[in-house]
Each structure stands twice: as C-alpha cells, then as structure tokens.
Amino acid sequence: MSTSVDHLLEVRQAIARAEAEANRHEGSVTLVAVSKTFDADEIRPVLEAGQRVFGENRVQEAQSKWPLLRADYPGIELHLIGPLQSNKNEDAVALFDVIETVDREKIAAALAGEMKRQNRFPKLYIQVNTGSEPQKAGIEPKEAVAFVKRCRDVHGLTIEGLMCIPPAGENPGPHFALLEKIARKAEVEKLSMGMSGDYEIAVGFGATSVRVGSAIFGSRS
Ligand SMILES: *Cc1c(COP(=O)(O)O)cnc(C)c1O
C-alpha cells in the first residue's frame, strides 16, 4: 500500500516535470503540503522525508499540532491558507510564517497592528476571489490592485503574493491567468495557486507555490 511519503515523492516528481514542460527552472515552485485534518503522527513521516513547508486552514487546529512538531523538526515554514477571523489575529501572527488569506481592510489593519506589537512579521499574500463566488473568501478581482496598494500605502504592509482557489468544476486555467495578470499589475511576485487536482496546470501558469493536500495525505474524512 502506498503511503504519504510515496505520494509526496510522486507530487515532487510531477512538479519537476511541469516545471520542465513550462521551461521553468527546477525548484522554482515551492510545494506547500496541506496537512489540515491530519494529526501530528500522520504528518511526521512527511517531515522525516524532508518536507518543511506546510499549510493549515484553521488557527486553532494548527496551534494544537505545530508547536510540538516544530520543536522536533527545525526549519518548518507554516502557511495559513484558511480565512482569518479577527479574534485570531494575535495567534495567527505568533504561529504562521506566511498568511495567504488577507482579503479585507479590517484584517490588513489588524495584522499591521499585531505584527508591530509582537515584532514578528509573517509574509502576507492577498486572497483573490477570481470566480467572484459569493460564498468564497477573497477580494474581488477588480478591487485587488487597489487593495494591494492600500495595504502598502495605508497600512505599511509588505505584500509578497496573491492566492486564489478557482471555482470547483471549472477549468482553472483562466483563473490562474487572471491571478498572474493581477500580480503583474500590482507588482507582486509570488503566486499561490494549484491544489491536488490542478497543481501541474498551475505550474504552467506561473505558480510559485502549490498547495497540495489529499494527493499527499489521502482523502480527508
Ligand atoms: C484544503 C486546501 C487545499 C488542499 O486541497 P487538496 O485538494 O486536498 O489538495 C489547498 N488550498 C486551500 C485553501 C485549502 O483549504
């Protein structure tokens, strides 16, 4: 039976192939292993295999697992990929190295204050709702460039990247292309796009990181 480590190696190979096909340098795409819903013992083998970049979508769940794992494995980079509630800002700034889901003014302001208070500066990405889905988090595409600018000019934040989750069941290509276009206009370098079903496609559209969960850890119950 194949394990999470076998899957990890397969995903790494697929990323390398997609990089080569897109004429991109090997290693230009970072694999964010999405470990949400899996407990520490299920994550350890993947850490043992050398993976160090992980994504979690809930602050509280991440707090229950990662401080202990961090103590055992140096060099972990933890990404918050789920929505940030304002009462969780303090914990999020304390725990995460990258917060990918900044999508409104109130959060930008709160993070700016909290980062100063803690003197800890996670990298920040803006989540863009490329499909304009009412139930989905993220800033509207047409407001994204101005929002990045306000984060910089009004809140003094460094915005490193953009993140999107294309609508389920749609061809993701146009969404990845839209995110790349917004990033160019906003002068943002990093693109977090692509999940288990479409990360190879995302690499072709310029993803600098892909967020892969079930293709590594198996399906979530
Ligand atoms: C869960 C999740 C992923 C990983 O999804 P898979 O399809 O299991 O790879 C990626 N990004 C976000 C924002 C998620 O919530």
Tab-separated table of C-alpha atoms and ligand atoms in Angstrom:
chain	number	residue	atom	x	y	z
A	1	MET	CA	0.000	0.000	0.000
A	2	SER	CA	1.402	3.379	-0.873
A	3	THR	CA	1.966	5.898	1.879
A	4	SER	CA	2.024	9.641	2.266
A	5	VAL	CA	5.778	9.552	1.659
A	6	ASP	CA	5.331	7.719	-1.682
A	7	HIS	CA	2.700	10.288	-2.604
A	8	LEU	CA	4.989	13.142	-1.565
A	9	LEU	CA	7.725	11.865	-3.878
A	10	GLU	CA	5.239	11.447	-6.738
A	11	VAL	CA	3.985	15.003	-6.297
A	12	ARG	CA	7.566	16.300	-6.219
A	13	GLN	CA	8.305	14.481	-9.492
A	14	ALA	CA	5.150	15.791	-11.105
A	15	ILE	CA	6.092	19.343	-10.116
A	16	ALA	CA	9.570	18.874	-11.597
A	17	ARG	CA	8.050	17.580	-14.842
A	18	ALA	CA	5.633	20.515	-15.004
A	19	GLU	CA	8.485	22.961	-14.359
A	20	ALA	CA	10.487	21.437	-17.217
A	21	GLU	CA	7.490	21.486	-19.574
A	22	ALA	CA	6.897	25.157	-18.784
A	23	ASN	CA	10.589	25.965	-19.316
A	24	ARG	CA	10.884	26.988	-15.711
A	25	HIS	CA	13.896	26.308	-13.520
A	26	GLU	CA	13.761	23.154	-11.461
A	27	GLY	CA	12.909	24.097	-7.895
A	28	SER	CA	11.176	27.363	-8.788
A	29	VAL	CA	7.871	26.049	-7.384
A	30	THR	CA	7.502	25.505	-3.642
A	31	LEU	CA	5.352	22.593	-2.503
A	32	VAL	CA	3.096	23.552	0.400
A	33	ALA	CA	1.911	20.255	1.917
A	34	VAL	CA	-1.609	20.867	3.233
A	35	SER	CA	-1.908	18.898	6.470
A	36	LYS	CA	-5.305	20.126	7.699
A	37	THR	CA	-7.383	17.431	9.435
A	38	PHE	CA	-4.355	15.122	9.723
A	39	ASP	CA	-2.852	14.709	13.151
A	40	ALA	CA	0.769	15.084	14.169
A	41	ASP	CA	1.535	11.386	13.858
A	42	GLU	CA	0.287	11.378	10.274
A	43	ILE	CA	2.430	14.425	9.471
A	44	ARG	CA	5.670	13.107	10.994
A	45	PRO	CA	6.595	10.688	8.152
A	46	VAL	CA	6.344	13.551	5.664
A	47	LEU	CA	8.613	15.646	7.898
A	48	GLU	CA	11.017	12.706	8.162
A	49	ALA	CA	11.092	12.629	4.342
A	50	GLY	CA	12.358	16.200	4.371
A	51	GLN	CA	9.225	18.232	3.641
A	52	ARG	CA	9.333	21.522	5.595
A	53	VAL	CA	6.618	23.763	4.118
A	54	PHE	CA	3.070	23.074	5.306
A	55	GLY	CA	-0.366	24.648	5.036
A	56	GLU	CA	-3.166	24.674	7.604
A	57	ASN	CA	-6.567	26.309	7.257
A	58	ARG	CA	-7.529	26.781	10.919
A	59	VAL	CA	-5.541	28.677	13.502
A	60	GLN	CA	-6.708	26.601	16.452
A	61	GLU	CA	-6.039	23.264	14.799
A	62	ALA	CA	-2.566	24.416	13.768
A	63	GLN	CA	-1.830	25.525	17.338
A	64	SER	CA	-2.663	22.056	18.594
A	65	LYS	CA	-0.122	20.364	16.292
A	66	TRP	CA	2.709	22.601	15.166
A	67	PRO	CA	4.470	23.939	18.258
A	68	LEU	CA	5.385	20.342	19.187
A	69	LEU	CA	6.355	19.347	15.641
A	70	ARG	CA	8.456	22.493	15.337
A	71	ALA	CA	10.400	21.511	18.413
A	72	ASP	CA	11.319	18.212	16.729
A	73	TYR	CA	11.967	19.417	13.165
A	74	PRO	CA	13.910	22.627	12.564
A	75	GLY	CA	13.221	24.884	9.594
A	76	ILE	CA	9.455	24.484	9.313
A	77	GLU	CA	7.571	27.144	7.332
A	78	LEU	CA	3.882	27.232	8.160
A	79	HIS	CA	1.282	28.837	5.854
A	80	LEU	CA	-2.223	29.900	6.902
A	81	ILE	CA	-4.449	29.129	3.914
A	82	GLY	CA	-7.893	29.459	5.533
A	83	PRO	CA	-9.931	32.546	6.413
A	84	LEU	CA	-8.685	34.635	9.303
A	85	GLN	CA	-11.202	35.715	11.949
A	86	SER	CA	-10.317	38.957	13.655
A	87	ASN	CA	-10.251	37.363	17.128
A	88	LYS	CA	-7.483	35.028	15.879
A	89	ASN	CA	-5.055	37.666	14.589
A	90	GLU	CA	-2.791	37.508	17.611
A	91	ASP	CA	-2.440	33.715	17.459
A	92	ALA	CA	-2.025	33.729	13.680
A	93	VAL	CA	0.814	36.251	13.772
A	94	ALA	CA	2.506	34.292	16.549
A	95	LEU	CA	2.303	30.921	14.783
A	96	PHE	CA	2.403	31.336	10.997
A	97	ASP	CA	5.287	32.306	8.723
A	98	VAL	CA	3.063	33.119	5.763
A	99	ILE	CA	-0.566	34.316	5.931
A	100	GLU	CA	-2.108	33.767	2.492
A	101	THR	CA	-5.648	34.934	3.154
A	102	VAL	CA	-5.605	38.697	3.692
A	103	ASP	CA	-8.726	39.880	1.869
A	104	ARG	CA	-10.140	42.959	3.540
A	105	GLU	CA	-9.179	46.268	5.016
A	106	LYS	CA	-10.107	45.334	8.575
A	107	ILE	CA	-7.777	42.326	8.573
A	108	ALA	CA	-4.947	44.282	6.959
A	109	ALA	CA	-5.204	46.944	9.664
A	110	ALA	CA	-5.432	44.411	12.490
A	111	LEU	CA	-2.458	42.410	11.181
A	112	ALA	CA	-0.371	45.549	10.803
A	113	GLY	CA	-1.003	46.452	14.452
A	114	GLU	CA	-0.465	42.925	15.718
A	115	MET	CA	2.785	42.441	13.774
A	116	LYS	CA	4.214	45.621	15.276
A	117	ARG	CA	3.116	44.607	18.768
A	118	GLN	CA	4.762	41.191	18.508
A	119	ASN	CA	7.675	42.417	16.387
A	120	ARG	CA	7.028	39.356	14.245
A	121	PHE	CA	6.447	39.755	10.526
A	122	PRO	CA	4.894	36.824	8.671
A	123	LYS	CA	4.877	37.200	4.894
A	124	LEU	CA	1.477	38.259	3.585
A	125	TYR	CA	-0.482	37.231	0.499
A	126	ILE	CA	-3.803	38.661	-0.690
A	127	GLN	CA	-6.525	36.128	-1.479
A	128	VAL	CA	-8.390	36.982	-4.681
A	129	ASN	CA	-11.872	35.569	-5.369
A	130	THR	CA	-11.150	35.047	-9.075
A	131	GLY	CA	-14.558	33.447	-9.715
A	132	SER	CA	-16.441	36.162	-7.774
A	133	GLU	CA	-18.229	33.407	-5.842
A	134	PRO	CA	-20.473	34.856	-3.123
A	135	GLN	CA	-19.704	32.071	-0.624
A	136	LYS	CA	-15.946	32.274	-1.107
A	137	ALA	CA	-13.422	34.464	0.692
A	138	GLY	CA	-11.116	36.783	-1.198
A	139	ILE	CA	-11.135	40.281	-2.607
A	140	GLU	CA	-12.939	40.881	-5.913
A	141	PRO	CA	-10.539	40.788	-8.885
A	142	LYS	CA	-11.397	44.333	-9.959
A	143	GLU	CA	-10.572	45.668	-6.470
A	144	ALA	CA	-7.405	43.657	-5.973
A	145	VAL	CA	-4.759	46.015	-7.362
A	146	ALA	CA	-6.098	48.965	-5.353
A	147	PHE	CA	-6.290	46.798	-2.235
A	148	VAL	CA	-2.655	45.733	-2.555
A	149	LYS	CA	-1.748	49.403	-2.882
A	150	ARG	CA	-3.743	50.363	0.218
A	151	CYS	CA	-2.137	47.543	2.207
A	152	ARG	CA	1.222	49.056	1.300
A	153	ASP	CA	0.483	52.764	1.477
A	154	VAL	CA	-2.082	52.954	4.286
A	155	HIS	CA	-1.076	50.013	6.479
A	156	GLY	CA	2.652	49.849	5.721
A	157	LEU	CA	2.463	46.147	4.904
A	158	THR	CA	4.753	44.275	2.543
A	159	ILE	CA	2.582	42.171	0.245
A	160	GLU	CA	4.561	39.265	-1.167
A	161	GLY	CA	1.987	37.379	-3.160
A	162	LEU	CA	-1.532	36.566	-4.295
A	163	MET	CA	-3.533	33.412	-3.696
A	164	CYS	CA	-6.664	32.008	-5.364
A	165	ILE	CA	-8.962	28.998	-5.226
A	166	PRO	CA	-10.715	28.596	-8.600
A	167	PRO	CA	-14.409	27.589	-8.569
A	168	ALA	CA	-14.897	23.832	-8.250
A	169	GLY	CA	-15.695	22.111	-11.530
A	170	GLU	CA	-14.450	24.955	-13.714
A	171	ASN	CA	-11.424	24.986	-15.967
A	172	PRO	CA	-8.853	26.552	-13.602
A	173	GLY	CA	-6.609	27.949	-16.357
A	174	PRO	CA	-8.403	31.287	-16.833
A	175	HIS	CA	-8.413	31.820	-13.048
A	176	PHE	CA	-4.683	31.183	-12.793
A	177	ALA	CA	-4.095	33.517	-15.745
A	178	LEU	CA	-6.212	36.220	-14.103
A	179	LEU	CA	-4.283	35.937	-10.833
A	180	GLU	CA	-0.985	36.215	-12.727
A	181	LYS	CA	-2.221	39.313	-14.550
A	182	ILE	CA	-3.337	41.000	-11.319
A	183	ALA	CA	0.029	40.170	-9.731
A	184	ARG	CA	1.879	41.851	-12.588
A	185	LYS	CA	-0.276	44.980	-12.317
A	186	ALA	CA	0.110	45.109	-8.540
A	187	GLU	CA	3.842	44.341	-8.744
A	188	VAL	CA	3.518	41.280	-6.546
A	189	GLU	CA	5.958	38.414	-7.061
A	190	LYS	CA	4.512	35.252	-5.549
A	191	LEU	CA	1.561	33.271	-6.847
A	192	SER	CA	-0.026	30.625	-4.606
A	193	MET	CA	-2.268	28.619	-6.905
A	194	GLY	CA	-2.975	24.988	-7.692
A	195	MET	CA	-4.237	22.173	-5.437
A	196	SER	CA	-4.262	18.361	-5.734
A	197	GLY	CA	-6.438	18.372	-8.852
A	198	ASP	CA	-4.696	21.104	-10.806
A	199	TYR	CA	-1.231	21.902	-9.464
A	200	GLU	CA	0.547	20.829	-12.653
A	201	ILE	CA	-1.641	23.205	-14.654
A	202	ALA	CA	-0.914	25.987	-12.146
A	203	VAL	CA	2.835	25.496	-12.621
A	204	GLY	CA	2.298	26.170	-16.323
A	205	PHE	CA	0.581	29.462	-15.454
A	206	GLY	CA	3.431	30.659	-13.244
A	207	ALA	CA	2.578	29.402	-9.744
A	208	THR	CA	5.471	29.961	-7.341
A	209	SER	CA	3.822	27.700	-4.769
A	210	VAL	CA	1.197	24.972	-4.978
A	211	ARG	CA	-0.974	23.850	-2.049
A	212	VAL	CA	-1.370	20.069	-2.181
A	213	GLY	CA	-3.248	18.136	0.489
A	214	SER	CA	-5.160	14.994	-0.478
A	215	ALA	CA	-2.670	13.939	-3.194
A	216	ILE	CA	-0.126	13.558	-0.378
A	217	PHE	CA	-2.050	12.690	2.776
A	218	GLY	CA	-5.052	10.919	1.235
A	219	SER	CA	-8.691	11.957	1.297
A	220	ARG	CA	-9.986	13.842	4.314
A	221	SER	CA	-12.841	12.300	6.283
B	1	LIG	C1	-7.608	22.146	1.674
B	1	LIG	C2	-6.983	23.198	0.851
B	1	LIG	C3	-6.032	22.888	-0.122
B	1	LIG	C4	-5.616	21.459	-0.449
B	1	LIG	O1	-6.632	20.830	-1.149
B	1	LIG	P1	-6.396	19.390	-1.849
B	1	LIG	O2	-7.408	19.361	-2.921
B	1	LIG	O3	-6.590	18.375	-0.796
B	1	LIG	O4	-5.010	19.407	-2.380
B	1	LIG	C5	-5.449	23.926	-0.824
B	1	LIG	N1	-5.790	25.215	-0.589
B	1	LIG	C6	-6.705	25.562	0.338
B	1	LIG	C7	-7.018	26.990	0.541
B	1	LIG	C8	-7.330	24.566	1.080
B	1	LIG	O5	-8.240	24.923	2.006
